[in-house]
Amino acid sequence: MAVPSAFSTAALTPKAYSGVRIEKNLAYGPRQNLPNEGAAYPALFGANDEFGLPVNRHETAQTYDVYYPAKCGPETPVLLYVHGGAWCMPFDKNAAAEFFMGIAASGWAVYSMNYVMPSMEVVTKPGTPLRKGSTFADMLRDIDLMVAEVGRDAPRRGFRCGKIALGGESAGAHLSSLYAYDQDNPKPLSLGLSHPVRVGLLLNLIGPIDLSDPQFAKVGSAAFRFMNPEKDFLAFFSGFMPECPATLEGFAKYSPINLITSNSVPTIASYSQMTGCDHDGIIPVGQFAALTNRLAACGVPYIGRLHPNTMHAETMGPNCRDFARAWYLETLANWKTQLQVVKAEPVWPAGLEREMNSNHSFVCDLPAAAEDRTAVLRYTCASFAQVWLDGKLAAFGPARGPHGWSRLDEVPLAESEHARVREAVEDVDSRAVKLVD
């Protein structure tokens, strides 16, 4: 079968990225061998990846690749990337390899992950049930496992990992957005996600942000050429979220736009629009507008770009157009400061900088929380502290750490009516500090 032009795999030019190192097919979880999941992929893309290496598509589900500059260190920022492909199509962690090479050449470390997905037949043969363990919840748990793996692997390589950037394209952007906006959310998805490393920046490339949008159902159904667009669209998506009603309204739980609050991570959003259309072939332009409006309303830092005269597949993957790739690289360079870890600022009462065994209180009056009530107190100290909220003991700590280090505690203030916070620090063996964030 000839390779379709929409999925061409242009050869890379090694000289252009001579300063980049690559390690492939590393494991982050136990699910490695999934028979018969990759049969359709070689027919479209060939049996080798972009570097000529043999690939057993989708039979190495919980694996990842790492692209990083030869000269790296503690200032090297980290991006974890989740590939797209309709949550089931024949794409994997290699689909945007050249893009990763370019990012790594610009000074980033890029982790590209596979995750457990169902067979392509859930699209080509409507009514095909999903394989067990391939729902949205399972995919998000895979991301959680991979974030933990990044937290272990990055320090071994010398990369900075206090915060990471998380991103993806299309379906991968949808999953990345769900995961990132679940962090610090007062009403999380309740999937047991641990968020072991903080996400400090989200890269959303043409991701569906509202699955309950009727226009998304209309455009998506046409894109998949379902015989019965409305019914098959609902059946297709309901398989990924079996705990939700099989209605457009029922898809709200896994719509990232509903998780955005004032605590959400800074976001880079890139979408596209075909000439003379209100969509890019898959994603309606209205999704971009809804996302940026919601981010602005919540006061979340963001930058957005709508690429005109561009199809969905032309803003990411092997056919990413040069102007889109250039914008991604420039924007990542400008926004990597979002990954900087804020250091604690020492606070001592005047004249007591070296005093031991003393008690001190810090009081903060916060304005009444509005719609989402998402205030979070972050504090640390070198000894012990109590946090009182509205006259009630809310927390105490932090947990003791190794010599010379203090652990950071986070106290959600979501239930406070007027949020008068008093932090009493019992300074028994050293000095107190507060976190500036």
PDB file of C-alpha atoms in Angstrom, residues 237-387:
ATOM      1  CA  PHE A 237     -16.649   8.420  22.713  1.00  0.00           C
ATOM      2  CA  SER A 238     -18.792   6.709  25.337  1.00  0.00           C
ATOM      3  CA  GLY A 239     -16.476   3.700  25.129  1.00  0.00           C
ATOM      4  CA  PHE A 240     -13.634   5.861  26.428  1.00  0.00           C
ATOM      5  CA  MET A 241     -15.644   7.044  29.441  1.00  0.00           C
ATOM      6  CA  PRO A 242     -17.971   4.198  30.418  1.00  0.00           C
ATOM      7  CA  GLU A 243     -18.824   5.809  33.756  1.00  0.00           C
ATOM      8  CA  CYS A 244     -20.437   8.782  31.966  1.00  0.00           C
ATOM      9  CA  PRO A 245     -23.851   8.949  30.282  1.00  0.00           C
ATOM     10  CA  ALA A 246     -23.633   8.312  26.523  1.00  0.00           C
ATOM     11  CA  THR A 247     -24.798  11.823  25.677  1.00  0.00           C
ATOM     12  CA  LEU A 248     -23.018  14.992  24.664  1.00  0.00           C
ATOM     13  CA  GLU A 249     -23.821  16.428  28.085  1.00  0.00           C
ATOM     14  CA  GLY A 250     -22.333  13.314  29.663  1.00  0.00           C
ATOM     15  CA  PHE A 251     -18.990  14.037  28.020  1.00  0.00           C
ATOM     16  CA  ALA A 252     -18.515  17.161  30.153  1.00  0.00           C
ATOM     17  CA  LYS A 253     -16.411  15.269  32.747  1.00  0.00           C
ATOM     18  CA  TYR A 254     -13.614  14.652  30.270  1.00  0.00           C
ATOM     19  CA  SER A 255     -13.800  18.103  28.666  1.00  0.00           C
ATOM     20  CA  PRO A 256     -10.695  20.043  29.788  1.00  0.00           C
ATOM     21  CA  ILE A 257     -12.474  23.396  29.589  1.00  0.00           C
ATOM     22  CA  ASN A 258     -14.533  22.408  32.630  1.00  0.00           C
ATOM     23  CA  LEU A 259     -11.396  21.912  34.736  1.00  0.00           C
ATOM     24  CA  ILE A 260      -9.920  25.378  34.138  1.00  0.00           C
ATOM     25  CA  THR A 261      -9.774  27.517  37.285  1.00  0.00           C
ATOM     26  CA  SER A 262      -7.723  30.464  38.472  1.00  0.00           C
ATOM     27  CA  ASN A 263      -5.095  27.934  39.628  1.00  0.00           C
ATOM     28  CA  SER A 264      -4.637  26.355  36.202  1.00  0.00           C
ATOM     29  CA  VAL A 265      -1.211  26.172  34.598  1.00  0.00           C
ATOM     30  CA  PRO A 266      -0.029  28.731  32.035  1.00  0.00           C
ATOM     31  CA  THR A 267      -1.055  27.536  28.591  1.00  0.00           C
ATOM     32  CA  ILE A 268       0.296  27.714  25.045  1.00  0.00           C
ATOM     33  CA  ALA A 269      -2.566  27.069  22.613  1.00  0.00           C
ATOM     34  CA  SER A 270      -2.171  26.520  18.871  1.00  0.00           C
ATOM     35  CA  TYR A 271      -5.093  25.790  16.547  1.00  0.00           C
ATOM     36  CA  SER A 272      -5.722  25.850  12.805  1.00  0.00           C
ATOM     37  CA  GLN A 273      -8.483  26.780  10.346  1.00  0.00           C
ATOM     38  CA  MET A 274      -9.058  25.589   6.812  1.00  0.00           C
ATOM     39  CA  THR A 275      -9.739  28.167   4.107  1.00  0.00           C
ATOM     40  CA  GLY A 276     -13.397  29.119   4.017  1.00  0.00           C
ATOM     41  CA  CYS A 277     -14.310  26.827   6.947  1.00  0.00           C
ATOM     42  CA  ASP A 278     -15.033  27.229  10.628  1.00  0.00           C
ATOM     43  CA  HIS A 279     -12.854  24.211  11.466  1.00  0.00           C
ATOM     44  CA  ASP A 280      -9.570  22.543  10.495  1.00  0.00           C
ATOM     45  CA  GLY A 281     -11.166  19.332   9.310  1.00  0.00           C
ATOM     46  CA  ILE A 282     -11.535  17.884  12.814  1.00  0.00           C
ATOM     47  CA  ILE A 283     -11.540  20.636  15.460  1.00  0.00           C
ATOM     48  CA  PRO A 284     -14.005  23.572  15.223  1.00  0.00           C
ATOM     49  CA  VAL A 285     -12.521  27.062  15.538  1.00  0.00           C
ATOM     50  CA  GLY A 286     -15.018  27.646  18.327  1.00  0.00           C
ATOM     51  CA  GLN A 287     -12.948  25.341  20.556  1.00  0.00           C
ATOM     52  CA  PHE A 288     -10.003  27.749  20.333  1.00  0.00           C
ATOM     53  CA  ALA A 289     -12.252  30.702  21.156  1.00  0.00           C
ATOM     54  CA  ALA A 290     -13.860  28.894  24.093  1.00  0.00           C
ATOM     55  CA  LEU A 291     -10.471  27.909  25.502  1.00  0.00           C
ATOM     56  CA  THR A 292      -8.878  31.344  25.305  1.00  0.00           C
ATOM     57  CA  ASN A 293     -12.006  33.034  26.662  1.00  0.00           C
ATOM     58  CA  ARG A 294     -12.079  30.686  29.643  1.00  0.00           C
ATOM     59  CA  LEU A 295      -8.376  31.152  30.359  1.00  0.00           C
ATOM     60  CA  ALA A 296      -8.770  34.924  30.193  1.00  0.00           C
ATOM     61  CA  ALA A 297     -11.824  34.878  32.461  1.00  0.00           C
ATOM     62  CA  CYS A 298      -9.907  32.867  35.076  1.00  0.00           C
ATOM     63  CA  GLY A 299      -6.802  35.041  34.854  1.00  0.00           C
ATOM     64  CA  VAL A 300      -4.599  32.178  33.640  1.00  0.00           C
ATOM     65  CA  PRO A 301      -1.521  33.301  31.665  1.00  0.00           C
ATOM     66  CA  TYR A 302      -1.749  32.075  28.092  1.00  0.00           C
ATOM     67  CA  ILE A 303      -0.708  32.733  24.530  1.00  0.00           C
ATOM     68  CA  GLY A 304      -2.807  31.552  21.604  1.00  0.00           C
ATOM     69  CA  ARG A 305      -2.357  31.359  17.859  1.00  0.00           C
ATOM     70  CA  LEU A 306      -4.934  30.442  15.214  1.00  0.00           C
ATOM     71  CA  HIS A 307      -3.094  29.454  12.024  1.00  0.00           C
ATOM     72  CA  PRO A 308      -5.194  30.411   8.974  1.00  0.00           C
ATOM     73  CA  ASN A 309      -5.500  28.391   5.776  1.00  0.00           C
ATOM     74  CA  THR A 310      -4.159  25.320   7.535  1.00  0.00           C
ATOM     75  CA  MET A 311      -5.482  21.789   7.976  1.00  0.00           C
ATOM     76  CA  HIS A 312      -5.446  19.835  11.229  1.00  0.00           C
ATOM     77  CA  ALA A 313      -2.563  17.597  10.147  1.00  0.00           C
ATOM     78  CA  GLU A 314      -0.456  20.555   8.964  1.00  0.00           C
ATOM     79  CA  THR A 315       0.227  22.028  12.394  1.00  0.00           C
ATOM     80  CA  MET A 316       1.822  18.963  13.956  1.00  0.00           C
ATOM     81  CA  GLY A 317       3.450  15.644  13.111  1.00  0.00           C
ATOM     82  CA  PRO A 318       5.398  14.768   9.950  1.00  0.00           C
ATOM     83  CA  ASN A 319       3.584  17.384   7.845  1.00  0.00           C
ATOM     84  CA  CYS A 320       3.909  20.274  10.286  1.00  0.00           C
ATOM     85  CA  ARG A 321       4.386  23.437   8.247  1.00  0.00           C
ATOM     86  CA  ASP A 322       7.489  25.517   8.811  1.00  0.00           C
ATOM     87  CA  PHE A 323       5.690  28.603  10.133  1.00  0.00           C
ATOM     88  CA  ALA A 324       3.876  26.536  12.787  1.00  0.00           C
ATOM     89  CA  ARG A 325       7.059  24.774  13.883  1.00  0.00           C
ATOM     90  CA  ALA A 326       8.905  28.101  14.094  1.00  0.00           C
ATOM     91  CA  TRP A 327       6.143  29.571  16.269  1.00  0.00           C
ATOM     92  CA  TYR A 328       6.245  26.581  18.636  1.00  0.00           C
ATOM     93  CA  LEU A 329      10.006  26.840  19.094  1.00  0.00           C
ATOM     94  CA  GLU A 330       9.925  30.596  19.640  1.00  0.00           C
ATOM     95  CA  THR A 331       7.039  30.395  22.107  1.00  0.00           C
ATOM     96  CA  LEU A 332       8.603  27.559  24.108  1.00  0.00           C
ATOM     97  CA  ALA A 333      11.808  29.578  24.354  1.00  0.00           C
ATOM     98  CA  ASN A 334       9.912  32.620  25.626  1.00  0.00           C
ATOM     99  CA  TRP A 335       7.733  30.703  28.092  1.00  0.00           C
ATOM    100  CA  LYS A 336      10.229  28.318  29.662  1.00  0.00           C
ATOM    101  CA  THR A 337      10.557  30.769  32.578  1.00  0.00           C
ATOM    102  CA  GLN A 338       7.237  29.301  33.768  1.00  0.00           C
ATOM    103  CA  LEU A 339       9.228  26.219  34.788  1.00  0.00           C
ATOM    104  CA  GLN A 340      11.524  28.079  37.145  1.00  0.00           C
ATOM    105  CA  VAL A 341      11.188  26.952  40.755  1.00  0.00           C
ATOM    106  CA  VAL A 342      10.623  29.877  43.115  1.00  0.00           C
ATOM    107  CA  LYS A 343      12.995  29.815  46.051  1.00  0.00           C
ATOM    108  CA  ALA A 344      11.904  30.388  49.622  1.00  0.00           C
ATOM    109  CA  GLU A 345      12.472  33.831  51.115  1.00  0.00           C
ATOM    110  CA  PRO A 346      13.770  33.785  54.709  1.00  0.00           C
ATOM    111  CA  VAL A 347      11.535  35.661  57.170  1.00  0.00           C
ATOM    112  CA  TRP A 348      12.731  36.572  60.644  1.00  0.00           C
ATOM    113  CA  PRO A 349      11.315  39.004  63.220  1.00  0.00           C
ATOM    114  CA  ALA A 350      13.549  42.047  63.493  1.00  0.00           C
ATOM    115  CA  GLY A 351      16.542  41.402  65.691  1.00  0.00           C
ATOM    116  CA  LEU A 352      15.764  37.700  66.178  1.00  0.00           C
ATOM    117  CA  GLU A 353      17.555  36.269  63.169  1.00  0.00           C
ATOM    118  CA  ARG A 354      19.608  33.920  65.348  1.00  0.00           C
ATOM    119  CA  GLU A 355      17.118  33.372  68.159  1.00  0.00           C
ATOM    120  CA  MET A 356      16.170  29.767  68.943  1.00  0.00           C
ATOM    121  CA  ASN A 357      13.065  28.297  70.618  1.00  0.00           C
ATOM    122  CA  SER A 358      10.700  31.171  69.861  1.00  0.00           C
ATOM    123  CA  ASN A 359       7.105  31.377  68.592  1.00  0.00           C
ATOM    124  CA  HIS A 360       5.897  33.700  65.826  1.00  0.00           C
ATOM    125  CA  SER A 361       2.627  34.253  63.951  1.00  0.00           C
ATOM    126  CA  PHE A 362       1.951  35.414  60.382  1.00  0.00           C
ATOM    127  CA  VAL A 363      -1.569  36.593  59.544  1.00  0.00           C
ATOM    128  CA  CYS A 364      -3.037  37.046  56.076  1.00  0.00           C
ATOM    129  CA  ASP A 365      -6.528  38.315  55.213  1.00  0.00           C
ATOM    130  CA  LEU A 366      -7.676  37.049  51.812  1.00  0.00           C
ATOM    131  CA  PRO A 367     -10.635  38.443  49.859  1.00  0.00           C
ATOM    132  CA  ALA A 368     -13.694  36.227  49.720  1.00  0.00           C
ATOM    133  CA  ALA A 369     -13.254  33.558  47.088  1.00  0.00           C
ATOM    134  CA  ALA A 370     -15.427  33.851  44.013  1.00  0.00           C
ATOM    135  CA  GLU A 371     -16.847  31.160  41.789  1.00  0.00           C
ATOM    136  CA  ASP A 372     -14.219  28.440  42.057  1.00  0.00           C
ATOM    137  CA  ARG A 373     -12.596  29.235  45.433  1.00  0.00           C
ATOM    138  CA  THR A 374      -9.234  27.792  44.519  1.00  0.00           C
ATOM    139  CA  ALA A 375      -6.791  29.584  46.852  1.00  0.00           C
ATOM    140  CA  VAL A 376      -3.855  27.442  48.000  1.00  0.00           C
ATOM    141  CA  LEU A 377      -1.409  28.289  50.790  1.00  0.00           C
ATOM    142  CA  ARG A 378       2.124  27.012  50.214  1.00  0.00           C
ATOM    143  CA  TYR A 379       4.526  27.255  53.126  1.00  0.00           C
ATOM    144  CA  THR A 380       7.645  25.726  54.553  1.00  0.00           C
ATOM    145  CA  CYS A 381       9.775  26.213  57.619  1.00  0.00           C
ATOM    146  CA  ALA A 382      12.881  24.770  59.207  1.00  0.00           C
ATOM    147  CA  SER A 383      10.965  23.510  62.240  1.00  0.00           C
ATOM    148  CA  PHE A 384       7.189  23.206  62.851  1.00  0.00           C
ATOM    149  CA  ALA A 385       4.120  25.243  61.962  1.00  0.00           C
ATOM    150  CA  GLN A 386       0.355  25.254  62.482  1.00  0.00           C
ATOM    151  CA  VAL A 387      -2.054  26.738  59.952  1.00  0.00           C
TER     152      VAL A 387
END
